[in-house]
Short mmCIF file of C-alpha atoms in Angstrom, two decimals:
data_model
loop_
_atom_site.label_atom_id
_atom_site.label_comp_id
_atom_site.label_asym_id
_atom_site.label_seq_id
_atom_site.Cartn_x
_atom_site.Cartn_y
_atom_site.Cartn_z
CA MET A 187 -0.13 -7.89 -6.80
CA ARG A 188 -3.18 -10.08 -6.24
CA GLY A 189 -3.87 -11.76 -9.55
CA GLY A 190 -1.85 -9.13 -11.41
CA LEU A 191 1.42 -8.39 -13.14
CA ALA A 192 3.45 -7.20 -10.15
CA GLY A 193 3.71 -10.70 -8.68
CA THR A 194 4.78 -12.12 -12.03
CA ALA A 195 7.51 -9.50 -12.34
CA LEU A 196 8.75 -10.05 -8.77
CA VAL A 197 9.15 -13.77 -9.38
CA ALA A 198 10.78 -13.17 -12.77
CA LEU A 199 13.40 -10.83 -11.28
CA ASP A 200 14.04 -13.19 -8.38
CA LEU A 201 14.48 -16.24 -10.62
CA ALA A 202 16.62 -14.22 -13.03
CA ALA A 203 19.07 -13.47 -10.23
CA THR A 204 19.03 -17.03 -8.92
CA HIS A 205 19.68 -18.57 -12.34
CA ASP A 206 21.66 -15.72 -13.97
CA ASP A 207 19.02 -15.41 -16.70
CA SER A 208 19.25 -12.06 -18.49
CA ASP A 209 16.20 -12.76 -20.67
CA LEU A 210 14.03 -13.39 -17.63
CA GLN A 211 15.33 -10.22 -16.00
CA ALA A 212 14.46 -8.24 -19.12
CA ARG A 213 10.91 -9.61 -19.00
CA GLY A 214 10.54 -8.70 -15.35
CA LEU A 215 11.84 -5.18 -15.93
CA ALA A 216 9.52 -4.72 -18.90
CA ILE A 217 6.53 -5.52 -16.69
CA ALA A 218 7.84 -3.17 -14.00
CA GLU A 219 8.12 -0.40 -16.62
CA ARG A 220 4.53 -1.01 -17.64
CA LEU A 221 3.33 -0.82 -14.04
CA ALA A 222 5.31 2.37 -13.40
CA GLY A 223 2.84 4.21 -15.62
CA ALA A 224 -0.25 2.47 -14.29
CA GLY A 225 -1.31 5.35 -12.09
CA GLU A 226 -0.96 7.84 -14.94
CA HIS A 227 -2.67 5.84 -17.69
CA GLY A 228 -5.21 3.81 -15.72
CA PRO A 229 -7.04 3.59 -12.40
CA GLY A 230 -4.52 1.33 -10.64
CA PRO A 231 -5.19 -0.29 -7.26
CA THR A 232 -7.99 1.22 -5.19
CA ALA A 233 -6.90 -0.11 -1.77
CA ALA A 234 -3.64 0.06 0.18
CA GLY A 235 -1.47 -2.92 1.05
CA PHE A 236 0.87 -5.60 -0.27
CA LEU A 237 -1.63 -7.59 -2.35
CA ASP A 238 -4.42 -5.08 -2.98
CA GLY A 239 -2.57 -1.77 -3.13
CA TRP A 240 0.41 0.09 -4.53
CA SER A 241 2.77 -1.34 -1.92
CA GLY A 242 3.33 -4.51 -3.93
CA ILE A 243 4.33 -2.37 -6.91
CA CYS A 244 6.61 -0.34 -4.64
CA LEU A 245 8.36 -3.55 -3.58
CA LEU A 246 8.73 -4.57 -7.23
CA HIS A 247 10.39 -1.26 -8.06
CA VAL A 248 12.78 -1.54 -5.11
CA LEU A 249 13.74 -5.02 -6.31
CA ALA A 250 14.26 -3.63 -9.81
CA PHE A 251 16.66 -1.08 -8.31
CA GLU A 252 18.54 -3.83 -6.48
CA ARG A 253 18.88 -5.78 -9.72
CA THR A 254 19.93 -2.84 -11.93
CA GLY A 255 21.32 -0.10 -9.68
CA ASP A 256 19.28 2.46 -11.65
CA PRO A 257 17.99 5.13 -9.21
CA VAL A 258 14.94 5.80 -11.37
CA TRP A 259 13.42 2.69 -9.80
CA LEU A 260 13.68 4.25 -6.34
CA ASP A 261 11.81 7.30 -7.62
CA ARG A 262 9.09 5.02 -8.95
CA ALA A 263 9.00 3.07 -5.69
CA GLY A 264 8.55 6.31 -3.79
CA THR A 265 5.66 7.32 -6.03
CA ALA A 266 3.91 3.99 -5.44
CA LEU A 267 4.44 4.27 -1.68
CA ARG A 268 2.98 7.78 -1.61
CA ARG A 269 -0.14 6.53 -3.36
CA ASP A 270 -0.77 3.95 -0.65
CA LEU A 271 0.04 6.39 2.14
CA ALA A 272 -2.61 8.71 0.71
CA ARG A 273 -5.12 5.97 1.60
CA CYS A 274 -3.96 5.75 5.21
CA ARG A 275 -5.14 7.83 8.15
CA THR A 276 -4.18 8.26 11.76
CA THR A 277 -6.56 6.51 14.15
CA GLY A 278 -7.64 7.55 17.61
CA ASP A 279 -4.78 5.65 19.26
CA GLY A 280 -2.16 7.31 17.06
CA THR A 281 -1.49 4.40 14.70
CA LEU A 282 -1.47 4.86 10.92
CA GLU A 283 -3.87 2.42 9.29
CA ALA A 284 -5.12 1.89 5.75
CA GLU A 285 -8.69 2.73 4.84
CA ASP A 286 -10.80 -0.15 3.55
CA PRO A 287 -12.65 1.10 0.44
CA GLY A 288 -16.40 0.80 0.80
CA HIS A 289 -16.25 0.18 4.54
CA PRO A 290 -16.13 2.62 7.49
CA ARG A 291 -13.03 1.03 8.99
CA THR A 292 -9.25 0.92 8.82
CA LEU A 293 -7.08 -2.18 8.54
CA PRO A 294 -3.60 -3.03 9.90
CA TYR A 295 -3.00 -6.17 7.80
CA LEU A 296 -0.53 -7.26 5.12
CA ALA A 297 -2.66 -7.99 2.06
CA ARG A 298 -4.85 -4.95 2.61
CA GLY A 299 -3.71 -2.64 5.36
CA SER A 300 -0.85 -0.81 6.97
CA ALA A 301 1.40 -3.88 7.43
CA GLY A 302 1.67 -4.15 3.66
CA VAL A 303 2.45 -0.44 3.38
CA ALA A 304 5.04 -0.79 6.17
CA LEU A 305 6.71 -3.70 4.34
CA ALA A 306 7.14 -1.46 1.30
CA ALA A 307 8.35 1.50 3.37
CA LEU A 308 10.94 -0.70 5.12
CA ALA A 309 12.26 -1.88 1.75
CA LEU A 310 12.53 1.67 0.43
CA ALA A 311 14.15 2.88 3.66
CA ARG A 312 17.11 0.54 3.16
CA HIS A 313 18.09 2.48 0.03
CA ASP A 314 16.47 5.90 0.47
CA PRO A 315 16.08 6.54 4.21
CA GLY A 316 15.41 10.22 3.61
CA HIS A 317 12.34 9.65 1.46
CA ALA A 318 9.31 11.47 2.84
CA GLY A 319 7.23 8.28 2.89
CA VAL A 320 9.71 6.57 5.21
CA ALA A 321 8.75 9.07 7.92
CA ALA A 322 5.40 7.26 8.17
CA LEU A 323 7.05 4.05 9.41
CA PRO A 324 6.57 4.66 13.16
CA GLY A 325 2.80 5.00 12.74
CA LEU A 326 2.58 2.06 10.33
CA LEU A 327 4.60 -0.23 12.59
CA ALA A 328 2.56 0.86 15.60
CA ALA A 329 -0.51 -0.41 13.76
CA CYS A 330 1.24 -3.76 13.30
CA ARG A 331 1.59 -3.99 17.07
CA THR A 332 -2.19 -3.94 17.47
CA GLY A 333 -3.40 -5.81 20.51
CA PHE A 334 -6.35 -7.59 18.88
CA VAL A 335 -6.12 -10.02 15.96
CA VAL A 336 -8.71 -12.69 15.16
CA HIS A 337 -7.20 -14.63 12.27
CA PRO A 338 -3.83 -16.42 12.10
CA GLY A 339 -3.24 -16.05 8.35
CA LEU A 340 -0.71 -14.08 6.34
CA GLY A 341 -3.03 -11.88 4.30
CA LEU A 342 -5.48 -10.62 6.91
CA GLY A 343 -4.15 -11.98 10.18
CA ALA A 344 -1.42 -12.39 12.74
CA ALA A 345 1.14 -14.01 10.42
CA GLY A 346 1.20 -10.97 8.14
CA LEU A 347 1.83 -8.64 11.07
CA LEU A 348 4.57 -10.98 12.27
CA LEU A 349 6.24 -11.06 8.85
CA THR A 350 6.35 -7.27 8.67
CA LEU A 351 7.57 -6.77 12.24
CA ALA A 352 10.33 -9.35 11.68
CA GLY A 353 11.86 -6.94 9.15
CA ALA A 354 11.56 -3.87 11.38
CA PRO A 355 14.36 -2.46 13.56
CA PRO A 356 14.46 -4.54 16.76
CA ASP A 357 13.19 -3.13 20.02
CA PRO A 358 11.68 -4.68 23.18
CA ALA A 359 8.10 -3.71 22.32
CA THR A 360 8.33 -5.26 18.86
CA THR A 361 9.90 -8.44 20.23
CA ARG A 362 7.13 -8.76 22.81
CA VAL A 363 4.42 -8.37 20.18
CA MET A 364 6.10 -10.88 17.87
CA ASP A 365 6.14 -13.40 20.72
CA GLU A 366 2.44 -12.74 21.34
CA LEU A 367 1.59 -13.13 17.65
CA THR A 368 3.54 -16.38 17.44
CA ALA A 369 1.70 -17.76 20.46
CA LEU A 370 -1.65 -16.65 18.99
CA VAL A 371 -0.99 -18.52 15.77
CA GLY A 372 -0.27 -21.63 17.82
CA ARG A 373 -3.50 -21.33 19.77
CA LEU A 374 -5.47 -21.13 16.53
CA ALA A 375 -4.02 -24.40 15.21
CA ALA A 376 -5.89 -27.71 15.37
CA PRO A 377 -5.11 -31.35 14.53
CA ALA A 378 -5.44 -32.13 10.83
CA GLY A 379 -4.54 -35.63 9.67
CA PRO A 380 -0.98 -36.44 10.74
CA GLY A 381 -0.21 -32.78 11.46
CA ILE A 382 -1.93 -29.51 12.29
CA ALA A 383 -3.61 -26.68 10.41
CA VAL A 384 -4.64 -23.17 11.35
CA GLY A 385 -8.09 -21.68 11.03
CA GLY A 386 -8.65 -20.03 7.66
CA HIS A 387 -10.65 -16.95 6.70
CA GLN A 388 -13.29 -16.17 9.34
CA LEU A 389 -12.09 -19.37 11.10
CA LEU A 390 -14.78 -21.34 9.24
CA ARG A 391 -12.40 -24.07 8.08
CA LEU A 392 -8.85 -25.25 8.48
CA SER A 393 -6.48 -23.90 5.84
CA THR A 394 -3.06 -24.77 4.48
CA ASP A 395 -2.69 -22.10 1.77
CA VAL A 396 -0.40 -19.06 1.70
CA ASP A 397 -3.02 -16.35 2.14
CA THR A 398 -5.02 -17.80 5.03
CA GLY A 399 -3.34 -20.98 6.26
CA ASN A 400 -0.28 -23.00 7.14
CA ALA A 401 1.95 -21.98 4.23
CA GLY A 402 1.68 -18.30 5.08
CA VAL A 403 2.19 -18.98 8.78
CA LEU A 404 5.38 -20.90 8.00
CA LEU A 405 6.68 -17.98 5.93
CA ALA A 406 6.08 -15.64 8.86
CA LEU A 407 7.68 -17.99 11.39
CA ALA A 408 10.70 -18.38 9.11
CA ALA A 409 11.09 -14.60 8.97
CA ARG A 410 10.68 -14.39 12.74
CA GLY A 411 13.45 -16.94 13.19
CA GLY A 412 15.83 -15.23 10.77
CA HIS A 413 15.66 -17.98 8.15
CA PRO A 414 16.33 -17.11 4.49
CA SER A 415 13.11 -16.12 2.77
CA ILE A 416 11.60 -17.88 -0.21
CA LEU A 417 9.53 -14.78 -0.95
CA PRO A 418 10.87 -12.72 -3.88
CA LEU A 419 11.10 -9.52 -1.86
CA PRO A 420 13.84 -6.88 -1.97
CA GLY A 421 16.57 -7.11 0.62
CA HIS A 422 15.71 -10.66 1.69
CA ALA A 423 18.31 -13.40 1.71
CA HIS A 424 17.33 -16.34 -0.46
CA ARG A 425 18.31 -19.97 -0.52
CA SER A 426 20.27 -21.18 -3.51
CA PRO A 427 18.43 -23.75 -5.67
CA THR A 428 20.55 -26.56 -4.20
CA ALA A 429 20.70 -25.44 -0.57
CA GLY A 430 19.15 -27.75 1.97
CA ALA A 431 16.49 -26.47 4.30
CA GLY A 432 17.48 -26.21 7.92
CA PRO A 433 15.15 -26.86 10.82
CA LEU A 434 12.37 -24.34 11.29
CA THR A 435 11.57 -23.44 14.86
CA SER A 436 9.74 -20.56 16.46
CA THR A 437 10.37 -18.53 19.56
CA GLY A 438 6.78 -18.77 20.75
CA SER A 439 5.26 -21.28 23.11
CA GLY A 440 1.89 -21.80 21.42
CA ARG A 441 0.76 -25.19 20.15
CA GLY A 442 1.39 -25.64 16.46
CA THR A 443 4.18 -23.10 16.10
CA HIS A 444 6.95 -25.58 15.32
#
């Protein structure tokens, strides 16, 4: 997904549906077909997660199923999910986290980590709840409820965990953690010009981008509040091209979360 074809195909399929463009859909599906054989004819991703692993490709294949109704895409999505799950292991506290290649650690995050794998598993579960990979969801979501997060961002921080948990089945523990993550993001915001910005990667600078800064935080807060998503992900409600944006508010009490 990061810098690759899967993101291009996701956007193509999303725009094709929004604008009823069959040519654009054909292009998106052609890329998805190409990626379906990536693991057989090339090395493929070496990490697990939404941006750096097979989970992004899994999400693409689920979206392809939603656009075509062809069950072969669910089979391909399941294959991609299994590849990322093979890079996850159960930690000492019982959570299922993704290994970080080259480092003696596991990660719970969205871009690289179990939150990204959980996002893919949740999407597949909506259409194939009996898939073997879906059984890993409790452990993956438990990792998203981790009690210690340093960064506010979407890729490797609190916002990514919040985005994933917002799509999980509701329960009191998940709601409590989402409130805590929302408040944490607010505490990590600081004045920036006429507004605010959150601390970026390693908190060395303020950031407004999608991966590490404000834009990603807003996407997570929108998901937390039940707003239609602008992300081209399967199962998400999208705004029409002419729909006006409603007010975005959060349920947390931290500074900078509105």
